[in-house]
């Protein structure tokens, strides 16, 4: 399963083309739209999210609620296009003020030089994380494929600006625990502190980052492989999570915490009984050993840097005059870790769906289900 996204932040729409989905997968568009709505939420978001009401439109590949095996095209219209049509027109004379003050931490300066543009807008429109709405739509389809095989994806925010949760999580009840939270945080008292930190940053014209955790439950064991570097499941999932704008680190299971552990306490001991088969009492590996899912919950965390657009801008240079200036201020989020977590869910779902489809490559859902069942009957029932 391959996918591409296209579209500028203030262009007419975002599009995604997904190729390689089996025919006969039932698609519930409402579920995709629910994820799109979740990506728009989170305390600390900017004004743009109040304008948009993202919904996915199907342009190809789905008929009467089922995939056809042909490429699926999804489109998400940008409501803000109504205000930007002139400035973002495909043809005609340039309209509107050029952006010339490169923002530190964004794609502005390097992108403008590399692509030989005069207006930073030519770069920022695509570098903007508005693009991640298209990925969430693709992830919505990947989640529905995984759902056929009992796999589910959840996420929550564990740290904002250094304010960290202290409780450990039972992933099966995660959704209930974070219900009603504006930040996807399971601890209301910690969430209050996170909100206060965001508010304080906002008042100071500053921004914040943080950490989110994504988990995949009921994963079929043996997805991925130890035999080649690029077939390792952790290789793929790390790359997909790192591809989210502003994500600067990814870890699985105990992750960077392994540095402080002895081998005798780092690894998950293996047990066996006839009813349950193989089992473990701990999951420090985060569900992946030897580049393969081991049947435990897959747990990954990603750290997001603070948003680069600051209302109290940093020092920069005007790319035309080369004079010292303050960086540009585009309408912007103060903190978007909660939204990034929804994108993280999508990327995790996409990686697992891609691996599943590579491993059990079939053109239709009936054949895929038969292949997966014959495999799981052998591997899981042992
Ligand atoms: N950066 C901004 O400057 N303003 C924003 O409003 C903004 N919102 C974001 C929302 C989400 C969900 C995500 C994942 C990122 C957001 N970012 C925002 C981060 C930038 O897109 C990102 O820092 C930029 O593209 C440069 O890429 P890099 O940080 O990976 O180097």
Tab-separated table of C-alpha atoms and ligand atoms in Angstrom:
chain	number	residue	atom	x	y	z
A	1	UNK	CA	0.000	0.000	0.000
A	2	UNK	CA	1.543	3.284	-1.105
A	3	UNK	CA	0.189	6.775	-0.648
A	4	UNK	CA	0.962	10.318	-1.615
A	5	UNK	CA	-0.540	13.560	-0.431
A	6	UNK	CA	-0.786	16.822	-2.347
A	7	UNK	CA	-2.039	20.289	-1.590
A	8	UNK	CA	-1.004	23.639	-0.151
A	9	UNK	CA	-2.186	24.916	3.213
A	10	UNK	CA	-4.301	27.700	1.638
A	11	UNK	CA	-4.893	26.007	-1.715
A	12	UNK	CA	-8.309	24.691	-2.779
A	13	UNK	CA	-7.893	21.293	-1.117
A	14	UNK	CA	-5.636	18.563	0.204
A	15	UNK	CA	-5.656	15.266	-1.654
A	16	UNK	CA	-4.359	11.776	-0.935
A	17	UNK	CA	-4.041	8.865	-3.343
A	18	UNK	CA	-3.778	5.407	-1.798
A	19	UNK	CA	-2.697	2.560	-4.033
A	20	UNK	CA	-2.615	-1.142	-3.180
A	21	UNK	CA	-5.684	-1.507	-0.975
A	22	UNK	CA	-7.454	-4.836	-1.416
A	23	UNK	CA	-10.962	-4.827	-2.904
A	24	UNK	CA	-13.903	-5.421	-0.599
A	25	UNK	CA	-12.785	-3.395	2.443
A	26	UNK	CA	-15.853	-1.719	3.969
A	27	UNK	CA	-15.230	1.969	4.562
A	28	UNK	CA	-17.081	4.046	7.130
A	29	UNK	CA	-16.497	7.668	6.087
A	30	UNK	CA	-17.844	8.941	9.432
A	31	UNK	CA	-14.938	7.285	11.255
A	32	UNK	CA	-12.444	9.047	8.972
A	33	UNK	CA	-14.218	12.347	9.587
A	34	UNK	CA	-14.157	11.765	13.351
A	35	UNK	CA	-10.355	11.463	13.206
A	36	UNK	CA	-10.157	14.585	11.038
A	37	UNK	CA	-12.187	16.447	13.656
A	38	UNK	CA	-9.916	15.114	16.423
A	39	UNK	CA	-6.849	16.420	14.545
A	40	UNK	CA	-8.367	19.896	14.608
A	41	UNK	CA	-8.752	19.902	18.379
A	42	UNK	CA	-6.498	20.472	21.355
A	43	UNK	CA	-6.029	23.342	23.769
A	44	UNK	CA	-3.563	25.836	22.278
A	45	UNK	CA	-4.562	25.581	18.616
A	46	UNK	CA	-4.565	28.673	16.397
A	47	UNK	CA	-7.356	30.539	14.608
A	48	UNK	CA	-7.131	28.487	11.398
A	49	UNK	CA	-8.712	25.456	13.034
A	50	UNK	CA	-11.808	27.533	13.847
A	51	UNK	CA	-12.271	28.245	10.124
A	52	UNK	CA	-11.855	24.683	8.849
A	53	UNK	CA	-14.279	21.800	9.375
A	54	UNK	CA	-12.363	18.988	7.744
A	55	UNK	CA	-14.300	16.233	6.016
A	56	UNK	CA	-13.035	13.700	3.495
A	57	UNK	CA	-14.595	13.446	0.064
A	58	UNK	CA	-14.072	10.251	-1.928
A	59	UNK	CA	-13.097	10.893	-5.562
A	60	UNK	CA	-12.185	7.355	-6.603
A	61	UNK	CA	-11.707	3.745	-5.577
A	62	UNK	CA	-14.756	3.260	-3.320
A	63	UNK	CA	-18.196	2.185	-4.511
A	64	UNK	CA	-21.246	1.634	-2.291
A	65	UNK	CA	-19.041	1.719	0.792
A	66	UNK	CA	-16.423	-0.821	-0.380
A	67	UNK	CA	-12.968	-0.451	-1.886
A	68	UNK	CA	-12.641	-1.591	-5.506
A	69	UNK	CA	-8.919	-2.419	-5.434
A	70	UNK	CA	-8.291	0.648	-7.599
A	71	UNK	CA	-6.513	3.759	-6.257
A	72	UNK	CA	-8.556	5.566	-3.611
A	73	UNK	CA	-8.500	9.361	-3.890
A	74	UNK	CA	-9.545	11.434	-0.901
A	75	UNK	CA	-9.976	15.199	-0.901
A	76	UNK	CA	-10.315	17.615	2.013
A	77	UNK	CA	-11.454	21.056	0.931
A	78	UNK	CA	-9.832	24.109	2.548
A	79	UNK	CA	-12.580	26.500	3.585
A	80	UNK	CA	-9.935	29.222	3.924
A	81	UNK	CA	-9.393	29.012	0.129
A	82	UNK	CA	-12.307	31.438	-0.143
A	83	UNK	CA	-10.041	34.074	1.462
A	84	UNK	CA	-6.869	33.032	-0.360
A	85	UNK	CA	-7.993	32.308	-3.940
A	86	UNK	CA	-6.196	35.406	-5.305
A	87	UNK	CA	-2.978	34.971	-3.357
A	88	UNK	CA	-2.777	31.230	-4.121
A	89	UNK	CA	-4.060	31.286	-7.725
A	90	UNK	CA	-2.480	28.726	-10.058
A	91	UNK	CA	-2.268	31.322	-12.842
A	92	UNK	CA	-2.301	35.105	-13.255
A	93	UNK	CA	-0.326	37.978	-11.766
A	94	UNK	CA	1.070	37.559	-8.212
A	95	UNK	CA	-1.203	39.060	-5.553
A	96	UNK	CA	-0.568	39.876	-1.909
A	97	UNK	CA	2.528	40.709	0.100
A	98	UNK	CA	5.556	38.427	-0.261
A	99	UNK	CA	6.839	36.688	2.876
A	100	UNK	CA	10.530	37.568	3.182
A	101	UNK	CA	11.372	37.074	6.898
A	102	UNK	CA	12.403	33.418	7.333
A	103	UNK	CA	11.223	31.745	10.541
A	104	UNK	CA	13.928	29.871	12.475
A	105	UNK	CA	12.885	26.239	12.929
A	106	UNK	CA	10.721	26.172	9.802
A	107	UNK	CA	11.399	25.133	6.196
A	108	UNK	CA	11.389	28.811	5.120
A	109	UNK	CA	15.044	29.672	4.500
A	110	UNK	CA	16.481	26.388	3.248
A	111	UNK	CA	13.388	25.631	1.162
A	112	UNK	CA	13.424	29.057	-0.503
A	113	UNK	CA	17.115	28.763	-1.381
A	114	UNK	CA	16.892	25.141	-2.522
A	115	UNK	CA	13.813	25.667	-4.724
A	116	UNK	CA	15.035	29.077	-5.954
A	117	UNK	CA	11.885	30.996	-4.915
A	118	UNK	CA	11.541	34.681	-4.081
A	119	UNK	CA	8.517	34.386	-1.816
A	120	UNK	CA	8.787	32.173	1.275
A	121	UNK	CA	5.068	31.479	0.876
A	122	UNK	CA	5.984	29.151	-2.021
A	123	UNK	CA	7.636	26.929	0.611
A	124	UNK	CA	5.621	27.446	3.778
A	125	UNK	CA	2.343	26.555	2.099
A	126	UNK	CA	3.490	22.967	1.621
A	127	UNK	CA	5.730	22.703	4.707
A	128	UNK	CA	2.718	23.616	6.846
A	129	UNK	CA	1.369	20.736	8.925
A	130	UNK	CA	-2.044	21.357	7.361
A	131	UNK	CA	-0.859	18.538	5.062
A	132	UNK	CA	-1.204	16.109	7.954
A	133	UNK	CA	-4.998	16.269	7.578
A	134	UNK	CA	-4.558	14.206	4.392
A	135	UNK	CA	-2.442	11.682	6.288
A	136	UNK	CA	-5.103	11.369	8.981
A	137	UNK	CA	-7.630	10.516	6.253
A	138	UNK	CA	-5.288	7.836	4.862
A	139	UNK	CA	-4.717	6.576	8.395
A	140	UNK	CA	-8.486	6.366	8.839
A	141	UNK	CA	-8.620	3.835	6.006
A	142	UNK	CA	-5.583	1.951	7.343
A	143	UNK	CA	-7.280	1.738	10.765
A	144	UNK	CA	-10.367	0.199	9.165
A	145	UNK	CA	-8.227	-2.431	7.446
A	146	UNK	CA	-6.476	-3.251	10.729
A	147	UNK	CA	-9.852	-3.331	12.473
A	148	UNK	CA	-10.943	-6.276	10.298
A	149	UNK	CA	-8.154	-8.249	11.982
A	150	UNK	CA	-8.960	-6.982	15.490
A	151	UNK	CA	-6.120	-4.446	15.710
A	152	UNK	CA	-6.827	-1.004	17.189
A	153	UNK	CA	-4.764	2.168	17.607
A	154	UNK	CA	-4.874	4.582	20.549
A	155	UNK	CA	-2.861	7.616	21.637
A	156	UNK	CA	-2.464	10.099	24.455
A	157	UNK	CA	-0.326	13.061	25.411
A	158	UNK	CA	2.214	12.383	28.142
A	159	UNK	CA	4.168	15.656	28.359
A	160	UNK	CA	3.656	19.273	27.392
A	161	UNK	CA	6.436	21.776	27.951
A	162	UNK	CA	7.958	19.514	30.617
A	163	UNK	CA	4.675	18.944	32.494
A	164	UNK	CA	4.483	15.153	32.544
A	165	UNK	CA	1.890	12.542	33.537
A	166	UNK	CA	2.894	10.365	36.489
A	167	UNK	CA	0.482	7.428	36.147
A	168	UNK	CA	1.103	4.364	34.009
A	169	UNK	CA	-1.497	3.481	31.395
A	170	UNK	CA	-3.749	0.539	30.755
A	171	UNK	CA	-4.107	0.859	26.984
A	172	UNK	CA	-7.411	-1.012	26.847
A	173	UNK	CA	-9.070	1.722	28.942
A	174	UNK	CA	-7.105	4.654	27.543
A	175	UNK	CA	-9.956	6.010	25.436
A	176	UNK	CA	-12.309	6.175	28.453
A	177	UNK	CA	-9.623	7.733	30.659
A	178	UNK	CA	-8.909	10.588	28.288
A	179	UNK	CA	-12.572	11.176	27.324
A	180	UNK	CA	-13.484	14.830	27.780
A	181	UNK	CA	-9.841	15.929	27.982
A	182	UNK	CA	-8.904	18.934	25.849
A	183	UNK	CA	-5.345	17.690	25.533
A	184	UNK	CA	-5.816	13.881	25.316
A	185	UNK	CA	-4.316	13.611	28.782
A	186	UNK	CA	-5.372	10.840	31.168
A	187	UNK	CA	-4.721	12.810	34.389
A	188	UNK	CA	-7.031	15.813	34.909
A	189	UNK	CA	-4.758	17.428	37.514
A	190	UNK	CA	-1.764	17.205	35.154
A	191	UNK	CA	-3.891	18.455	32.267
A	192	UNK	CA	-4.705	21.603	34.261
A	193	UNK	CA	-0.978	22.247	34.674
A	194	UNK	CA	-0.367	21.584	30.970
A	195	UNK	CA	-3.091	24.080	30.048
A	196	UNK	CA	-1.609	26.665	32.409
A	197	UNK	CA	1.809	26.176	30.744
A	198	UNK	CA	0.247	26.654	27.288
A	199	UNK	CA	-1.629	29.753	28.434
A	200	UNK	CA	1.543	31.208	29.937
A	201	UNK	CA	3.484	30.554	26.708
A	202	UNK	CA	0.676	32.138	24.679
A	203	UNK	CA	0.648	35.269	26.806
A	204	UNK	CA	4.415	35.558	26.357
A	205	UNK	CA	4.111	35.205	22.553
A	206	UNK	CA	5.871	31.844	22.879
A	207	UNK	CA	5.110	28.201	21.988
A	208	UNK	CA	5.473	24.704	23.474
A	209	UNK	CA	6.163	21.133	22.358
A	210	UNK	CA	5.817	17.853	24.196
A	211	UNK	CA	5.530	14.094	23.911
A	212	UNK	CA	2.721	11.817	22.751
A	213	UNK	CA	2.423	8.062	22.972
A	214	UNK	CA	0.754	5.851	20.374
A	215	UNK	CA	-0.110	2.210	20.870
A	216	UNK	CA	-1.405	-0.621	18.696
A	217	UNK	CA	-3.455	-3.313	20.448
A	218	UNK	CA	-4.077	-6.949	19.469
A	219	UNK	CA	-1.320	-6.856	16.862
A	220	UNK	CA	-0.755	-10.055	14.899
A	221	UNK	CA	2.644	-11.424	15.987
A	222	UNK	CA	5.354	-11.625	13.346
A	223	UNK	CA	4.614	-8.459	11.356
A	224	UNK	CA	7.951	-7.248	9.967
A	225	UNK	CA	11.133	-9.280	9.797
A	226	UNK	CA	14.615	-9.646	11.250
A	227	UNK	CA	16.089	-10.715	7.888
A	228	UNK	CA	16.663	-7.333	6.235
A	229	UNK	CA	17.113	-3.817	7.667
A	230	UNK	CA	14.271	-2.285	5.717
A	231	UNK	CA	11.839	-5.072	6.609
A	232	UNK	CA	12.157	-4.449	10.346
A	233	UNK	CA	8.845	-3.177	11.691
A	234	UNK	CA	10.591	-0.655	13.953
A	235	UNK	CA	12.501	0.759	10.954
A	236	UNK	CA	9.259	1.502	9.156
A	237	UNK	CA	7.272	2.764	12.128
A	238	UNK	CA	10.093	5.044	13.312
A	239	UNK	CA	10.395	6.582	9.833
A	240	UNK	CA	6.650	7.129	9.581
A	241	UNK	CA	6.465	8.801	13.002
A	242	UNK	CA	9.589	10.894	12.322
A	243	UNK	CA	7.994	12.118	9.087
A	244	UNK	CA	5.444	14.144	11.074
A	245	UNK	CA	6.531	17.797	10.980
A	246	UNK	CA	8.219	18.912	14.226
A	247	UNK	CA	8.796	15.369	15.522
A	248	UNK	CA	12.445	15.146	16.583
A	249	UNK	CA	12.692	11.813	18.395
A	250	UNK	CA	10.912	8.454	18.457
A	251	UNK	CA	11.294	5.589	20.923
A	252	UNK	CA	9.723	2.169	21.387
A	253	UNK	CA	8.935	0.565	24.732
A	254	UNK	CA	11.526	1.512	27.360
A	255	UNK	CA	13.278	3.498	24.590
A	256	UNK	CA	15.918	5.902	25.867
A	257	UNK	CA	15.245	4.551	29.377
A	258	UNK	CA	17.117	1.381	28.366
A	259	UNK	CA	20.358	3.319	28.821
A	260	UNK	CA	19.968	3.105	32.595
A	261	UNK	CA	18.820	-0.537	32.839
A	262	UNK	CA	20.696	-3.782	33.403
A	263	UNK	CA	19.939	-6.541	30.902
A	264	UNK	CA	18.405	-8.615	33.700
A	265	UNK	CA	15.653	-6.023	34.200
A	266	UNK	CA	15.453	-4.671	30.643
A	267	UNK	CA	13.988	-7.691	28.863
A	268	UNK	CA	10.557	-9.279	29.038
A	269	UNK	CA	10.667	-12.823	30.399
A	270	UNK	CA	8.787	-15.504	28.479
A	271	UNK	CA	6.236	-17.885	30.034
A	272	UNK	CA	4.078	-20.685	28.664
A	273	UNK	CA	0.948	-22.521	29.667
A	274	UNK	CA	-1.390	-24.683	27.629
A	275	UNK	CA	-4.438	-22.392	27.814
A	276	UNK	CA	-2.669	-19.129	26.994
A	277	UNK	CA	0.309	-20.343	24.985
A	278	UNK	CA	3.301	-17.994	25.270
A	279	UNK	CA	2.964	-14.894	27.431
A	280	UNK	CA	4.943	-12.104	29.087
A	281	UNK	CA	4.288	-10.150	32.240
A	282	UNK	CA	6.112	-7.015	31.126
A	283	UNK	CA	6.347	-5.113	27.839
A	284	UNK	CA	9.524	-3.071	27.981
A	285	UNK	CA	10.215	-4.031	24.353
A	286	UNK	CA	7.115	-2.072	23.329
A	287	UNK	CA	5.736	-4.994	21.336
A	288	UNK	CA	8.625	-5.349	18.875
A	289	UNK	CA	11.592	-7.753	19.086
A	290	UNK	CA	13.985	-8.520	16.248
A	291	UNK	CA	12.109	-6.118	13.976
A	292	UNK	CA	8.880	-8.137	14.384
A	293	UNK	CA	5.691	-7.523	16.340
A	294	UNK	CA	5.736	-10.013	19.229
A	295	UNK	CA	2.000	-9.928	19.949
A	296	UNK	CA	2.238	-7.490	22.871
A	297	UNK	CA	0.937	-3.924	22.625
A	298	UNK	CA	3.147	-1.861	20.293
A	299	UNK	CA	4.098	1.273	22.221
A	300	UNK	CA	5.900	4.222	20.626
A	301	UNK	CA	6.518	7.740	21.883
A	302	UNK	CA	7.428	10.785	19.831
A	303	UNK	CA	8.748	14.158	20.964
A	304	UNK	CA	7.538	17.322	19.242
A	305	UNK	CA	9.630	20.477	19.270
A	306	UNK	CA	7.933	23.794	20.152
A	307	UNK	CA	5.997	25.369	17.250
A	308	UNK	CA	8.432	27.547	15.220
A	309	UNK	CA	6.050	30.455	14.501
A	310	UNK	CA	6.320	32.791	17.482
A	311	UNK	CA	4.145	35.832	18.086
A	312	UNK	CA	7.233	37.304	19.773
A	313	UNK	CA	9.440	36.490	16.789
A	314	UNK	CA	13.091	35.484	16.833
A	315	UNK	CA	15.917	37.216	15.004
A	316	UNK	CA	16.094	36.529	11.292
A	317	UNK	CA	17.083	38.026	7.951
A	318	UNK	CA	15.029	39.520	5.112
A	319	UNK	CA	15.841	37.210	2.203
A	320	UNK	CA	15.610	40.081	-0.316
A	321	UNK	CA	17.534	42.888	1.441
A	322	UNK	CA	19.641	40.642	3.739
A	323	UNK	CA	18.834	43.112	6.548
A	324	UNK	CA	18.323	41.885	10.121
A	325	UNK	CA	14.583	41.613	10.850
A	326	UNK	CA	12.210	39.738	13.140
A	327	UNK	CA	10.853	36.460	11.728
A	328	UNK	CA	7.420	36.538	10.083
A	329	UNK	CA	4.311	35.823	12.135
A	330	UNK	CA	1.759	33.649	10.361
A	331	UNK	CA	-1.481	32.754	12.214
A	332	UNK	CA	-0.342	29.781	14.217
A	333	UNK	CA	-0.776	27.188	16.965
A	334	UNK	CA	0.788	27.730	20.384
A	335	UNK	CA	0.912	23.990	21.055
A	336	UNK	CA	-0.223	21.138	18.775
A	337	UNK	CA	0.931	17.971	20.547
A	338	UNK	CA	-2.662	16.716	20.899
A	339	UNK	CA	-3.173	17.073	17.149
A	340	UNK	CA	0.215	15.497	16.430
A	341	UNK	CA	-0.889	12.461	18.467
A	342	UNK	CA	-3.818	11.941	16.071
A	343	UNK	CA	-1.369	12.168	13.154
A	344	UNK	CA	0.844	9.677	15.034
A	345	UNK	CA	-2.089	7.251	15.218
A	346	UNK	CA	-2.503	7.575	11.450
A	347	UNK	CA	1.186	6.949	10.757
A	348	UNK	CA	1.245	3.906	13.066
A	349	UNK	CA	-1.877	2.517	11.382
A	350	UNK	CA	-0.411	3.127	7.921
A	351	UNK	CA	2.840	1.334	8.848
A	352	UNK	CA	1.030	-1.694	10.247
A	353	UNK	CA	-1.366	-1.841	7.279
A	354	UNK	CA	1.541	-1.615	4.825
A	355	UNK	CA	3.396	-4.407	6.616
A	356	UNK	CA	0.284	-6.585	6.808
A	357	UNK	CA	-0.416	-6.140	3.096
A	358	UNK	CA	3.206	-6.831	2.113
A	359	UNK	CA	3.255	-9.966	4.192
A	360	UNK	CA	-0.112	-11.404	3.134
A	361	UNK	CA	-0.295	-9.680	-0.251
A	362	UNK	CA	-3.787	-10.336	-1.661
A	363	UNK	CA	-6.043	-8.396	-4.050
A	364	UNK	CA	-9.278	-8.846	-2.108
A	365	UNK	CA	-10.377	-8.970	1.500
A	366	UNK	CA	-11.734	-12.537	1.378
A	367	UNK	CA	-8.375	-13.952	0.233
A	368	UNK	CA	-6.520	-11.709	2.675
A	369	UNK	CA	-8.678	-12.888	5.579
A	370	UNK	CA	-8.072	-16.542	4.623
A	371	UNK	CA	-4.303	-15.996	4.435
A	372	UNK	CA	-4.172	-14.149	7.767
A	373	UNK	CA	-6.333	-16.788	9.458
A	374	UNK	CA	-4.230	-19.681	8.281
A	375	UNK	CA	-1.117	-17.882	9.578
A	376	UNK	CA	-2.587	-16.842	12.938
A	377	UNK	CA	-4.098	-20.309	13.490
A	378	UNK	CA	-0.576	-21.702	13.283
A	379	UNK	CA	1.347	-18.957	15.123
A	380	UNK	CA	-1.078	-17.822	17.830
A	381	UNK	CA	-2.638	-21.149	18.736
A	382	UNK	CA	0.695	-22.854	19.462
B	1	LIG	N1	4.363	25.112	12.962
B	1	LIG	C1	4.036	26.415	12.957
B	1	LIG	O1	4.915	27.241	12.776
B	1	LIG	N2	2.750	26.811	13.185
B	1	LIG	C2	1.742	25.936	13.407
B	1	LIG	O2	0.595	26.341	13.600
B	1	LIG	C3	2.065	24.547	13.408
B	1	LIG	N3	1.097	23.630	13.641
B	1	LIG	C4	1.434	22.299	13.624
B	1	LIG	C5	0.425	21.356	13.811
B	1	LIG	C6	0.728	20.002	13.804
B	1	LIG	C7	-0.369	19.004	14.016
B	1	LIG	C8	2.058	19.571	13.580
B	1	LIG	C9	2.391	18.109	13.555
B	1	LIG	C10	3.069	20.509	13.374
B	1	LIG	C11	2.782	21.874	13.397
B	1	LIG	N4	3.767	22.843	13.187
B	1	LIG	C12	3.421	24.167	13.174
B	1	LIG	C13	5.173	22.463	13.037
B	1	LIG	C14	5.729	22.738	11.659
B	1	LIG	O3	4.909	22.189	10.649
B	1	LIG	C15	7.164	22.195	11.523
B	1	LIG	O4	7.932	22.579	12.611
B	1	LIG	C16	7.794	22.720	10.235
B	1	LIG	O5	7.133	22.144	9.123
B	1	LIG	C17	9.288	22.428	10.100
B	1	LIG	O6	9.553	21.060	10.101
B	1	LIG	P1	10.485	20.408	11.219
B	1	LIG	O7	10.036	20.985	12.535
B	1	LIG	O8	10.237	18.937	11.141
B	1	LIG	O9	11.894	20.785	10.931
